[in-house]
Every structure is written in structure tokens, then in C-alpha cells.
PDB file of C-alpha atoms and ligand atoms in Angstrom:
ATOM      1  CA  UNK L   1      10.906  -7.865  -2.631  1.00 66.00           C
ATOM      2  CA  UNK L   2      11.640  -5.111  -0.146  1.00 89.00           C
ATOM      3  CA  UNK L   3      14.632  -2.875  -1.750  1.00 97.00           C
ATOM      4  CA  UNK L   4      15.474  -1.820   1.935  1.00 98.00           C
ATOM      5  CA  UNK L   5      16.239  -3.918   4.877  1.00 98.00           C
ATOM      6  CA  UNK L   6      15.716  -2.113   8.441  1.00 98.00           C
ATOM      7  CA  UNK L   7      17.299  -3.487  11.313  1.00 98.00           C
ATOM      8  CA  UNK L   8      17.960  -1.910  14.871  1.00 98.00           C
ATOM      9  CA  UNK L   9      20.574  -2.384  17.476  1.00 98.00           C
ATOM     10  CA  UNK L  10      20.162  -0.338  20.627  1.00 98.00           C
ATOM     11  CA  UNK L  11      19.904   3.277  19.341  1.00 98.00           C
ATOM     12  CA  UNK L  12      21.396   2.595  15.864  1.00 98.00           C
ATOM     13  CA  UNK L  13      19.390   1.763  12.743  1.00 98.00           C
ATOM     14  CA  UNK L  14      20.602   0.338   9.692  1.00 98.00           C
ATOM     15  CA  UNK L  15      19.228   0.320   6.348  1.00 98.00           C
ATOM     16  CA  UNK L  16      20.607  -2.148   3.975  1.00 98.00           C
ATOM     17  CA  UNK L  17      20.109  -1.623   0.275  1.00 98.00           C
ATOM     18  CA  UNK L  18      18.890  -5.050  -0.806  1.00 98.00           C
ATOM     19  CA  UNK L  19      19.185  -5.687  -4.714  1.00 97.00           C
ATOM     20  CA  UNK L  20      22.385  -7.912  -4.659  1.00 96.00           C
ATOM     21  CA  UNK L  21      21.663  -9.364  -7.964  1.00 96.00           C
ATOM     22  CA  UNK L  22      21.817  -5.812  -9.795  1.00 96.00           C
ATOM     23  CA  UNK L  23      24.939  -4.998  -7.566  1.00 98.00           C
ATOM     24  CA  UNK L  24      22.321  -2.839  -5.363  1.00 98.00           C
ATOM     25  CA  UNK L  25      21.857  -0.386  -8.240  1.00 98.00           C
ATOM     26  CA  UNK L  26      19.455   2.288  -7.443  1.00 98.00           C
ATOM     27  CA  UNK L  27      15.949   2.263  -9.280  1.00 97.00           C
ATOM     28  CA  UNK L  28      13.131   4.350  -8.572  1.00 96.00           C
ATOM     29  CA  UNK L  29      11.692   1.877  -6.179  1.00 97.00           C
ATOM     30  CA  UNK L  30      14.948   1.814  -4.002  1.00 98.00           C
ATOM     31  CA  UNK L  31      14.985   5.490  -3.529  1.00 98.00           C
ATOM     32  CA  UNK L  32      11.478   5.593  -2.786  1.00 98.00           C
ATOM     33  CA  UNK L  33      11.893   2.960  -0.157  1.00 98.00           C
ATOM     34  CA  UNK L  34      15.043   4.459   1.264  1.00 98.00           C
ATOM     35  CA  UNK L  35      13.328   7.802   1.424  1.00 98.00           C
ATOM     36  CA  UNK L  36      10.364   6.024   3.548  1.00 98.00           C
ATOM     37  CA  UNK L  37      12.921   4.331   5.760  1.00 98.00           C
ATOM     38  CA  UNK L  38      14.643   7.648   6.433  1.00 98.00           C
ATOM     39  CA  UNK L  39      11.463   9.502   6.923  1.00 98.00           C
ATOM     40  CA  UNK L  40      10.326   7.030   9.603  1.00 98.00           C
ATOM     41  CA  UNK L  41      13.595   6.853  11.296  1.00 98.00           C
ATOM     42  CA  UNK L  42      13.818  10.542  11.611  1.00 98.00           C
ATOM     43  CA  UNK L  43      10.648  10.952  13.991  1.00 97.00           C
ATOM     44  CA  UNK L  44      11.666   7.588  15.840  1.00 98.00           C
ATOM     45  CA  UNK L  45      13.226   8.769  19.200  1.00 96.00           C
ATOM     46  CA  UNK L  46      14.669   5.390  19.890  1.00 98.00           C
ATOM     47  CA  UNK L  47      17.234   6.068  16.853  1.00 98.00           C
ATOM     48  CA  UNK L  48      19.975   8.397  17.512  1.00 98.00           C
ATOM     49  CA  UNK L  49      22.147   7.255  14.454  1.00 98.00           C
ATOM     50  CA  UNK L  50      21.587   5.540  11.093  1.00 99.00           C
ATOM     51  CA  UNK L  51      24.030   3.510   8.878  1.00 99.00           C
ATOM     52  CA  UNK L  52      23.583   2.872   5.298  1.00 99.00           C
ATOM     53  CA  UNK L  53      25.232  -0.052   3.505  1.00 98.00           C
ATOM     54  CA  UNK L  54      24.636  -2.566   0.905  1.00 98.00           C
ATOM     55  CA  UNK L  55      23.710  -6.327   0.762  1.00 98.00           C
ATOM     56  CA  UNK L  56      26.220  -8.885  -0.255  1.00 94.00           C
ATOM     57  CA  UNK L  57      29.900  -8.475  -0.407  1.00 89.00           C
ATOM     58  CA  UNK L  58      30.594  -7.072  -3.689  1.00 97.00           C
ATOM     59  CA  UNK L  59      28.760  -3.914  -3.849  1.00 98.00           C
ATOM     60  CA  UNK L  60      27.722  -0.987  -1.720  1.00 98.00           C
ATOM     61  CA  UNK L  61      25.750   0.533  -4.806  1.00 98.00           C
ATOM     62  CA  UNK L  62      26.854   0.295  -8.412  1.00 98.00           C
ATOM     63  CA  UNK L  63      25.133   3.433  -9.240  1.00 98.00           C
ATOM     64  CA  UNK L  64      21.581   4.559 -10.529  1.00 98.00           C
ATOM     65  CA  UNK L  65      19.984   1.803 -12.345  1.00 97.00           C
ATOM     66  CA  UNK L  66      20.921   2.086 -16.050  1.00 97.00           C
ATOM     67  CA  UNK L  67      18.372  -0.393 -17.593  1.00 96.00           C
ATOM     68  CA  UNK L  68      15.610   1.948 -15.897  1.00 97.00           C
ATOM     69  CA  UNK L  69      16.526   5.154 -17.549  1.00 97.00           C
ATOM     70  CA  UNK L  70      17.934   3.621 -20.944  1.00 97.00           C
ATOM     71  CA  UNK L  71      14.946   5.200 -22.782  1.00 97.00           C
ATOM     72  CA  UNK L  72      14.554   8.480 -21.100  1.00 98.00           C
ATOM     73  CA  UNK L  73      14.232  11.706 -22.814  1.00 98.00           C
ATOM     74  CA  UNK L  74      15.329  15.118 -21.615  1.00 98.00           C
ATOM     75  CA  UNK L  75      12.487  16.010 -19.203  1.00 98.00           C
ATOM     76  CA  UNK L  76      12.585  12.466 -17.616  1.00 98.00           C
ATOM     77  CA  UNK L  77      16.420  12.837 -17.231  1.00 98.00           C
ATOM     78  CA  UNK L  78      15.894  16.088 -15.659  1.00 98.00           C
ATOM     79  CA  UNK L  79      13.106  14.732 -13.216  1.00 98.00           C
ATOM     80  CA  UNK L  80      15.276  11.726 -12.359  1.00 98.00           C
ATOM     81  CA  UNK L  81      17.925  14.074 -10.939  1.00 98.00           C
ATOM     82  CA  UNK L  82      15.964  16.366  -9.566  1.00 97.00           C
ATOM     83  CA  UNK L  83      13.355  13.802  -7.666  1.00 97.00           C
ATOM     84  CA  UNK L  84      16.910  11.906  -6.611  1.00 98.00           C
ATOM     85  CA  UNK L  85      18.305  15.288  -4.904  1.00 97.00           C
ATOM     86  CA  UNK L  86      14.968  15.697  -2.955  1.00 97.00           C
ATOM     87  CA  UNK L  87      13.841  12.258  -2.020  1.00 98.00           C
ATOM     88  CA  UNK L  88      17.450  10.978  -1.109  1.00 98.00           C
ATOM     89  CA  UNK L  89      20.692  12.970  -1.489  1.00 98.00           C
ATOM     90  CA  UNK L  90      20.124  16.366  -0.329  1.00 97.00           C
ATOM     91  CA  UNK L  91      17.548  14.859   2.199  1.00 98.00           C
ATOM     92  CA  UNK L  92      20.307  12.929   3.723  1.00 98.00           C
ATOM     93  CA  UNK L  93      22.697  15.685   3.729  1.00 97.00           C
ATOM     94  CA  UNK L  94      20.142  17.753   5.672  1.00 96.00           C
ATOM     95  CA  UNK L  95      19.290  14.996   7.871  1.00 98.00           C
ATOM     96  CA  UNK L  96      19.167  15.790  11.743  1.00 98.00           C
ATOM     97  CA  UNK L  97      20.683  12.301  12.955  1.00 98.00           C
ATOM     98  CA  UNK L  98      24.090  11.468  11.716  1.00 98.00           C
ATOM     99  CA  UNK L  99      24.221   8.998   8.866  1.00 98.00           C
ATOM    100  CA  UNK L 100      27.186   6.924   8.455  1.00 99.00           C
ATOM    101  CA  UNK L 101      27.909   5.070   4.907  1.00 99.00           C
ATOM    102  CA  UNK L 102      29.482   1.538   5.490  1.00 98.00           C
ATOM    103  CA  UNK L 103      30.942   1.405   2.027  1.00 98.00           C
ATOM    104  CA  UNK L 104      31.329  -2.487   1.643  1.00 98.00           C
ATOM    105  CA  UNK L 105      32.356  -2.775  -1.811  1.00 98.00           C
ATOM    106  CA  UNK L 106      31.866  -1.090  -5.513  1.00 98.00           C
ATOM    107  CA  UNK L 107      30.332   2.538  -4.677  1.00 98.00           C
ATOM    108  CA  UNK L 108      30.165   3.801  -8.400  1.00 98.00           C
ATOM    109  CA  UNK L 109      28.268   6.843  -9.842  1.00 98.00           C
ATOM    110  CA  UNK L 110      24.962   7.285  -7.818  1.00 98.00           C
ATOM    111  CA  UNK L 111      26.616   4.741  -5.010  1.00 98.00           C
ATOM    112  CA  UNK L 112      29.466   7.009  -4.559  1.00 98.00           C
ATOM    113  CA  UNK L 113      27.169  10.038  -4.525  1.00 98.00           C
ATOM    114  CA  UNK L 114      25.065   8.225  -1.782  1.00 98.00           C
ATOM    115  CA  UNK L 115      28.102   7.922   0.407  1.00 98.00           C
ATOM    116  CA  UNK L 116      29.149  11.404  -0.284  1.00 98.00           C
ATOM    117  CA  UNK L 117      25.736  12.601   1.002  1.00 98.00           C
ATOM    118  CA  UNK L 118      25.999  10.872   4.267  1.00 98.00           C
ATOM    119  CA  UNK L 119      27.812  12.746   7.107  1.00 98.00           C
ATOM    120  CA  UNK L 120      30.784   9.960   7.531  1.00 98.00           C
ATOM    121  CA  UNK L 121      32.172   7.274   5.330  1.00 98.00           C
ATOM    122  CA  UNK L 122      33.643   4.414   6.668  1.00 98.00           C
ATOM    123  CA  UNK L 123      35.079   2.020   3.912  1.00 98.00           C
ATOM    124  CA  UNK L 124      35.882  -1.795   3.712  1.00 98.00           C
ATOM    125  CA  UNK L 125      39.513  -2.027   2.598  1.00 97.00           C
ATOM    126  CA  UNK L 126      38.380  -3.761  -0.389  1.00 97.00           C
ATOM    127  CA  UNK L 127      35.778  -1.027  -1.594  1.00 98.00           C
ATOM    128  CA  UNK L 128      36.328   0.572  -5.089  1.00 98.00           C
ATOM    129  CA  UNK L 129      34.592   3.912  -5.913  1.00 98.00           C
ATOM    130  CA  UNK L 130      34.366   6.156  -8.911  1.00 98.00           C
ATOM    131  CA  UNK L 131      31.851   8.282 -10.896  1.00 98.00           C
ATOM    132  CA  UNK L 132      31.646   6.377 -14.603  1.00 98.00           C
ATOM    133  CA  UNK L 133      28.707   8.567 -15.780  1.00 98.00           C
ATOM    134  CA  UNK L 134      30.874   9.847 -18.742  1.00 98.00           C
ATOM    135  CA  UNK L 135      31.526   6.221 -20.018  1.00 98.00           C
ATOM    136  CA  UNK L 136      27.639   6.352 -20.563  1.00 98.00           C
ATOM    137  CA  UNK L 137      27.262   9.819 -22.122  1.00 98.00           C
ATOM    138  CA  UNK L 138      26.165  11.182 -18.817  1.00 98.00           C
ATOM    139  CA  UNK L 139      27.461  13.286 -15.963  1.00 98.00           C
ATOM    140  CA  UNK L 140      26.959  12.451 -12.299  1.00 98.00           C
ATOM    141  CA  UNK L 141      23.387  13.667 -11.596  1.00 98.00           C
ATOM    142  CA  UNK L 142      22.825  12.987  -7.867  1.00 98.00           C
ATOM    143  CA  UNK L 143      25.336  15.867  -6.495  1.00 98.00           C
ATOM    144  CA  UNK L 144      28.603  14.382  -7.149  1.00 98.00           C
ATOM    145  CA  UNK L 145      29.834  17.178  -9.272  1.00 97.00           C
ATOM    146  CA  UNK L 146      29.107  19.306  -6.069  1.00 97.00           C
ATOM    147  CA  UNK L 147      29.827  17.225  -3.343  1.00 97.00           C
ATOM    148  CA  UNK L 148      32.722  15.439  -4.506  1.00 97.00           C
ATOM    149  CA  UNK L 149      34.612  18.814  -5.326  1.00 96.00           C
ATOM    150  CA  UNK L 150      33.634  20.264  -1.962  1.00 95.00           C
ATOM    151  CA  UNK L 151      34.974  17.148  -0.140  1.00 96.00           C
ATOM    152  CA  UNK L 152      38.479  16.900  -2.147  1.00 97.00           C
ATOM    153  CA  UNK L 153      38.795  19.828  -3.976  1.00 96.00           C
ATOM    154  CA  UNK L 154      38.065  20.716  -7.775  1.00 97.00           C
ATOM    155  CA  UNK L 155      41.313  19.232  -9.301  1.00 97.00           C
ATOM    156  CA  UNK L 156      40.852  15.738  -7.895  1.00 97.00           C
ATOM    157  CA  UNK L 157      37.326  15.864  -8.504  1.00 98.00           C
ATOM    158  CA  UNK L 158      37.448  16.869 -11.914  1.00 98.00           C
ATOM    159  CA  UNK L 159      40.110  13.949 -12.590  1.00 98.00           C
ATOM    160  CA  UNK L 160      37.515  11.286 -10.907  1.00 98.00           C
ATOM    161  CA  UNK L 161      34.732  12.669 -13.135  1.00 98.00           C
ATOM    162  CA  UNK L 162      36.678  12.946 -16.352  1.00 98.00           C
ATOM    163  CA  UNK L 163      38.672   9.795 -16.324  1.00 98.00           C
ATOM    164  CA  UNK L 164      35.851   7.502 -14.841  1.00 98.00           C
ATOM    165  CA  UNK L 165      38.499   5.529 -13.239  1.00 98.00           C
ATOM    166  CA  UNK L 166      37.822   3.686 -10.319  1.00 98.00           C
ATOM    167  CA  UNK L 167      40.204   4.350  -7.171  1.00 98.00           C
ATOM    168  CA  UNK L 168      40.733   1.767  -4.287  1.00 98.00           C
ATOM    169  CA  UNK L 169      39.877   2.316  -0.868  1.00 98.00           C
ATOM    170  CA  UNK L 170      43.450   3.279   0.355  1.00 98.00           C
ATOM    171  CA  UNK L 171      43.380   5.989  -2.264  1.00 98.00           C
ATOM    172  CA  UNK L 172      39.806   6.970  -1.066  1.00 98.00           C
ATOM    173  CA  UNK L 173      41.313   7.221   2.283  1.00 98.00           C
ATOM    174  CA  UNK L 174      44.360   9.592   1.168  1.00 98.00           C
ATOM    175  CA  UNK L 175      42.066  11.590  -1.146  1.00 98.00           C
ATOM    176  CA  UNK L 176      39.791  12.356   1.992  1.00 98.00           C
ATOM    177  CA  UNK L 177      36.737  10.502   0.543  1.00 98.00           C
ATOM    178  CA  UNK L 178      37.047   7.622   3.294  1.00 98.00           C
ATOM    179  CA  UNK L 179      37.037   8.721   7.029  1.00 98.00           C
ATOM    180  CA  UNK L 180      38.565   5.316   7.883  1.00 98.00           C
ATOM    181  CA  UNK L 181      39.156   1.805   6.363  1.00 98.00           C
ATOM    182  CA  UNK L 182      38.467  -1.428   7.901  1.00 98.00           C
ATOM    183  CA  UNK L 183      38.348  -5.031   6.831  1.00 98.00           C
ATOM    184  CA  UNK L 184      35.231  -6.458   5.343  1.00 98.00           C
ATOM    185  CA  UNK L 185      34.312  -8.628   8.405  1.00 97.00           C
ATOM    186  CA  UNK L 186      35.089  -5.491  10.605  1.00 98.00           C
ATOM    187  CA  UNK L 187      33.220  -2.934   8.718  1.00 98.00           C
ATOM    188  CA  UNK L 188      29.865  -3.197  10.137  1.00 98.00           C
ATOM    189  CA  UNK L 189      30.972  -3.811  13.691  1.00 98.00           C
ATOM    190  CA  UNK L 190      33.116  -0.560  13.440  1.00 98.00           C
ATOM    191  CA  UNK L 191      30.092   1.184  11.975  1.00 98.00           C
ATOM    192  CA  UNK L 192      28.087   0.231  14.836  1.00 98.00           C
ATOM    193  CA  UNK L 193      30.742   0.939  17.482  1.00 98.00           C
ATOM    194  CA  UNK L 194      31.333   4.559  16.011  1.00 98.00           C
ATOM    195  CA  UNK L 195      27.361   5.178  15.875  1.00 98.00           C
ATOM    196  CA  UNK L 196      27.144   3.881  19.608  1.00 98.00           C
ATOM    197  CA  UNK L 197      30.001   6.501  20.593  1.00 98.00           C
ATOM    198  CA  UNK L 198      27.899   9.218  18.884  1.00 98.00           C
ATOM    199  CA  UNK L 199      24.727   7.991  20.542  1.00 98.00           C
ATOM    200  CA  UNK L 200      25.974   8.607  23.830  1.00 98.00           C
ATOM    201  CA  UNK L 201      26.216  12.344  23.165  1.00 98.00           C
ATOM    202  CA  UNK L 202      23.487  14.861  23.089  1.00 98.00           C
ATOM    203  CA  UNK L 203      21.167  14.068  20.248  1.00 97.00           C
ATOM    204  CA  UNK L 204      20.049  17.884  20.489  1.00 98.00           C
ATOM    205  CA  UNK L 205      23.548  19.117  20.288  1.00 98.00           C
ATOM    206  CA  UNK L 206      24.369  16.614  17.539  1.00 98.00           C
ATOM    207  CA  UNK L 207      21.320  17.751  15.474  1.00 98.00           C
ATOM    208  CA  UNK L 208      22.621  21.614  15.857  1.00 98.00           C
ATOM    209  CA  UNK L 209      26.058  20.555  14.837  1.00 98.00           C
ATOM    210  CA  UNK L 210      24.877  18.694  11.779  1.00 97.00           C
ATOM    211  CA  UNK L 211      22.818  21.890  10.857  1.00 96.00           C
ATOM    212  CA  UNK L 212      25.525  24.340  11.444  1.00 96.00           C
ATOM    213  CA  UNK L 213      28.387  22.086   9.723  1.00 95.00           C
ATOM    214  CA  UNK L 214      25.806  21.900   6.743  1.00 92.00           C
ATOM    215  CA  UNK L 215      25.274  25.831   6.777  1.00 91.00           C
ATOM    216  CA  UNK L 216      28.725  26.066   5.909  1.00 88.00           C
ATOM    217  CA  UNK L 217      29.346  23.358   3.522  1.00 86.00           C
ATOM    218  CA  UNK L 218      25.837  22.337   2.046  1.00 82.00           C
ATOM    219  CA  UNK L 219      26.276  21.761  -1.907  1.00 82.00           C
ATOM    220  CA  UNK L 220      25.406  25.063  -3.583  1.00 85.00           C
ATOM    221  CA  UNK L 221      21.699  25.137  -4.729  1.00 88.00           C
ATOM    222  CA  UNK L 222      22.926  26.789  -7.821  1.00 93.00           C
ATOM    223  CA  UNK L 223      25.478  23.807  -8.604  1.00 95.00           C
ATOM    224  CA  UNK L 224      22.808  21.442  -7.905  1.00 96.00           C
ATOM    225  CA  UNK L 225      20.491  23.003 -10.154  1.00 96.00           C
ATOM    226  CA  UNK L 226      23.159  23.303 -13.046  1.00 97.00           C
ATOM    227  CA  UNK L 227      23.999  19.615 -12.477  1.00 98.00           C
ATOM    228  CA  UNK L 228      20.340  18.538 -12.783  1.00 98.00           C
ATOM    229  CA  UNK L 229      19.809  20.774 -16.050  1.00 98.00           C
ATOM    230  CA  UNK L 230      23.135  19.382 -17.719  1.00 98.00           C
ATOM    231  CA  UNK L 231      22.382  16.061 -16.519  1.00 98.00           C
ATOM    232  CA  UNK L 232      19.061  16.232 -18.301  1.00 98.00           C
ATOM    233  CA  UNK L 233      20.560  17.715 -21.457  1.00 98.00           C
ATOM    234  CA  UNK L 234      23.014  14.435 -21.729  1.00 98.00           C
ATOM    235  CA  UNK L 235      19.710  12.591 -22.575  1.00 98.00           C
ATOM    236  CA  UNK L 236      19.514  14.225 -25.725  1.00 98.00           C
ATOM    237  CA  UNK L 237      22.923  12.994 -27.381  1.00 98.00           C
ATOM    238  CA  UNK L 238      23.821  10.293 -29.584  1.00 98.00           C
ATOM    239  CA  UNK L 239      26.699   9.466 -27.050  1.00 98.00           C
ATOM    240  CA  UNK L 240      24.001   8.837 -24.352  1.00 98.00           C
ATOM    241  CA  UNK L 241      22.133   6.130 -26.490  1.00 97.00           C
ATOM    242  CA  UNK L 242      25.487   4.744 -27.431  1.00 98.00           C
ATOM    243  CA  UNK L 243      26.870   4.700 -23.945  1.00 98.00           C
ATOM    244  CA  UNK L 244      23.884   3.023 -22.432  1.00 97.00           C
ATOM    245  CA  UNK L 245      23.758   0.502 -25.195  1.00 97.00           C
ATOM    246  CA  UNK L 246      27.224  -0.507 -24.844  1.00 97.00           C
ATOM    247  CA  UNK L 247      26.786  -1.015 -21.129  1.00 97.00           C
ATOM    248  CA  UNK L 248      23.659  -3.153 -21.492  1.00 96.00           C
ATOM    249  CA  UNK L 249      25.049  -5.237 -24.296  1.00 97.00           C
ATOM    250  CA  UNK L 250      28.254  -5.690 -22.245  1.00 96.00           C
ATOM    251  CA  UNK L 251      30.630  -3.836 -25.025  1.00 97.00           C
ATOM    252  CA  UNK L 252      32.840  -0.875 -24.763  1.00 97.00           C
ATOM    253  CA  UNK L 253      31.281   2.323 -26.262  1.00 97.00           C
ATOM    254  CA  UNK L 254      32.295   4.482 -29.438  1.00 97.00           C
ATOM    255  CA  UNK L 255      31.694   7.850 -28.807  1.00 98.00           C
ATOM    256  CA  UNK L 256      31.185  10.019 -31.820  1.00 97.00           C
ATOM    257  CA  UNK L 257      30.717  13.432 -29.668  1.00 96.00           C
ATOM    258  CA  UNK L 258      27.335  14.048 -30.842  1.00 94.00           C
TER     259      UNK L 258
HETATM  260  N1  LIG K   1      22.511  -0.252 -13.202  1.00 90.12           N
HETATM  261  C1  LIG K   1      21.852  -1.558 -13.571  1.00 90.12           C
HETATM  262  N2  LIG K   1      22.333  -2.789 -13.504  1.00 90.12           N
HETATM  263  C2  LIG K   1      23.625  -2.690 -13.206  1.00 90.12           C
HETATM  264  C3  LIG K   1      24.393  -1.655 -12.801  1.00 90.12           C
HETATM  265  C4  LIG K   1      23.892  -0.465 -12.755  1.00 90.12           C
HETATM  266  N3  LIG K   1      24.194   0.593 -12.421  1.00 90.12           N
HETATM  267  N4  LIG K   1      25.441  -2.206 -12.080  1.00 90.12           N
HETATM  268  C5  LIG K   1      25.424  -3.270 -12.155  1.00 90.12           C
HETATM  269  N5  LIG K   1      24.388  -3.767 -12.796  1.00 90.12           N
HETATM  270  C6  LIG K   1      24.090  -5.305 -12.882  1.00 90.12           C
HETATM  271  C7  LIG K   1      24.501  -5.677 -14.507  1.00 90.12           C
HETATM  272  O1  LIG K   1      23.862  -5.334 -15.636  1.00 90.12           O
HETATM  273  C8  LIG K   1      24.507  -7.060 -14.128  1.00 90.12           C
HETATM  274  O2  LIG K   1      23.096  -7.749 -14.442  1.00 90.12           O
HETATM  275  P1  LIG K   1      22.805  -9.158 -15.196  1.00 90.12           P
HETATM  276  O3  LIG K   1      23.695 -10.194 -14.345  1.00 90.12           O
HETATM  277  O4  LIG K   1      21.432  -8.968 -15.376  1.00 90.12           O
HETATM  278  O5  LIG K   1      23.714  -8.820 -16.551  1.00 90.12           O
HETATM  279  C9  LIG K   1      24.776  -7.401 -12.808  1.00 90.12           C
HETATM  280  O6  LIG K   1      24.247  -6.240 -12.157  1.00 90.12           O
HETATM  281  C10 LIG K   1      26.211  -8.002 -12.472  1.00 90.12           C
HETATM  282  O7  LIG K   1      26.874  -6.638 -12.639  1.00 90.12           O
HETATM  283  P2  LIG K   1      28.176  -6.979 -13.774  1.00 90.12           P
HETATM  284  O8  LIG K   1      28.379  -5.895 -14.591  1.00 90.12           O
HETATM  285  O9  LIG K   1      27.868  -8.456 -14.598  1.00 90.12           O
HETATM  286  O10 LIG K   1      29.311  -7.415 -12.769  1.00 90.12           O
HETATM  287  P3  LIG K   1      30.839  -7.140 -12.997  1.00 90.12           P
HETATM  288  O11 LIG K   1      31.459  -7.928 -11.736  1.00 90.12           O
HETATM  289  O12 LIG K   1      31.114  -7.690 -14.462  1.00 90.12           O
HETATM  290  O13 LIG K   1      31.296  -5.846 -12.977  1.00 90.12           O
HETATM  291  C11 LIG K   1      31.009  -3.446 -12.223  1.00 90.12           C
HETATM  292  C12 LIG K   1      30.792  -4.794 -11.844  1.00 90.12           C
HETATM  293  C13 LIG K   1      30.346  -2.868 -10.956  1.00 90.12           C
HETATM  294  C14 LIG K   1      32.309  -3.014 -12.557  1.00 90.12           C
HETATM  295  C15 LIG K   1      29.971  -3.247 -13.460  1.00 90.12           C
HETATM  296  O14 LIG K   1      28.649  -3.717 -13.025  1.00 90.12           O
HETATM  297  C16 LIG K   1      29.543  -2.001 -13.808  1.00 90.12           C
HETATM  298  O15 LIG K   1      30.458  -1.239 -14.262  1.00 90.12           O
HETATM  299  N6  LIG K   1      28.487  -1.256 -13.370  1.00 90.12           N
HETATM  300  C17 LIG K   1      28.041   0.241 -13.725  1.00 90.12           C
HETATM  301  C18 LIG K   1      28.700   1.026 -13.214  1.00 90.12           C
HETATM  302  C19 LIG K   1      28.103   2.379 -13.406  1.00 90.12           C
HETATM  303  O16 LIG K   1      28.522   2.843 -14.606  1.00 90.12           O
HETATM  304  N7  LIG K   1      27.687   2.843 -12.572  1.00 90.12           N
HETATM  305  C20 LIG K   1      27.064   4.436 -12.849  1.00 90.12           C
HETATM  306  C21 LIG K   1      25.562   4.458 -13.425  1.00 90.12           C
HETATM  307  S1  LIG K   1      24.986   5.969 -13.512  1.00 90.12           S
END
């Protein structure tokens, strides 16, 4: 199955993450496919703006694929984070064309981190977002520790990461995570309309603008490096084994702090 569906309408390309039965969770294949699609669109002069969304009505992306990393050791966990940054998250942040996240449902963990990497975030008013990694004995490993704090401030970011609670779309708007909310049936039309408005402007100037905004606001390299190292370190704990085992067996975790 193709994990990414690419469509184009005029100058706007839409990439739809297509694993609805797993709530579009990001496994390695999906990250590779997303990277390849973005790489292809980067040099395609007929495309001036990219929208990323999730298939189905329930989820944008429910996070990294927990089943895939359940047996990972520290080195594999560290590599998972580093490769994710390079292939998708930092890659999007540095992309020369505007990337709009159309958040059509749950954006959790790596799903929220994907939206945070995008340049603009439009939400369905039914969306829910959060960083639940600490319920798995992990931390956000795809830039969430850096980009969320940068976007909404350290205090609110720390609250979201440490409570692992989900917030609704209105709170996401109030906190500055979402640029705007739309009804579910209007979300893609509104994303397309914004992308078309952007596309009427000079692509050269837009690309310069993105680079300059990025120059002042890029997620810090030392922050991302620390995130990758600490993410990997989490894979050595019993808490990680307990958290992942609890999720896969649909039960609540019982953390011992070891
Ligand atoms: N990784 C792998 N599989 C996932 C997943 C993830 N991040 N999120 C959901 N899925 C799978 C479920 O295991 C389930 O698969 P199954 O039908 O084979 O059992 C399927 O997607 C549907 O999810 P389910 O949990 O049954 O739906 P729900 O409506 O009860 O709950 C969520 C929805 C989003 C609240 C719940 O799926 C969830 O908490 N997901 C994980 C979020 C998370 O911790 N993300 C961070 C990962 S680092």
C-alpha cells in the first residue's frame, strides 16, 4: 500500500498520510515515503505550496508507530529520532516552499511534531493534540521539545509534555499552536484557498522569506541533539518497556521510575 497519496490541484500539492487503520501512525516506511514525495515536489516548478493531511476523519497522525519501536535498544532509539529529524521534521522546517498542515483529527506525539514542523497549521475544530510520550516512558523525539516551546513558550510546552494531556482545537488556537480553525468539511477547501493565495505571490520572495524566518526561529541544533540523545536514553529504562507494553496490551501503565 502507498503510505502517501499525492494529489495536485493547480499550483498546490497535497500529501495525504494513508494508514487510516493505524490512525496514520508514522512508521519508517511512511517517513521514507513522505521524504521522497517532498523531495520530488521541491524541484517541481509547477508546485508552489504543499499541504500535508491525514486520511480518514479520525486522525491527522496518532504519533510514531509504537509497535515498530517496541523492541528497540538505545542505539536504535537514538537513530530513530535522528533519522526522523533529517528525513522529515527538520527537512520540512527548512523546506523552500510553504508547507501547511491541515490537522484533521488527532495529532499526537510525532503527529503534533509533524504539524509543528510545518510553516502554517490549520485545524479542524474537532482536532485534538498532545504529546503523550511520557505515558510510554519516552520523550518527544521529533523536535517537539524544541519547536513547541519556541511556538507557545516554555511554560505551556512543559505543561503539555509533562501532563501528556490532549487539548482541543480551541485551546490549540488560544495557545498559538493553530493558526485558524475550520469545520471538518471546510478544512481542506480552506487549506487549498490559503495555498492558492500564497501561490499568487512571488515564489522567489516566499522562499527567501521562509529562509529568513527560519534563520531567526530554527529549532536549535544543540536542543535537537539533546532531544535525540535523551530520547535514545529512555529506551534503556524499565519504564519504557512498561509504557509500550501497556499501550500494546490496551492497559494503563504502572511506572516504577526505573
Ligand atoms: N502507533 C501504532 N499504532 C497506533 C498508534 C501509534 N502511535 N496510534 C494508534 N494506533 C493503532 C492502535 O494500536 C489500533 O490498532 P489495532 O486496531 O490493530 O489495535 C488502531 O491504531 C486504532 O487505535 P485505537 O487506540 O484502537 O483507537 P482509539 O479511538 O481507542 O484511541 C487514540 C485513539 C489516538 C487516543 C489512541 O490510539 C492513542 O492513544 N494512540 C497513541 C498515541 C500516542 O501515544 N502517540 C505517541 C507515540 S510516540
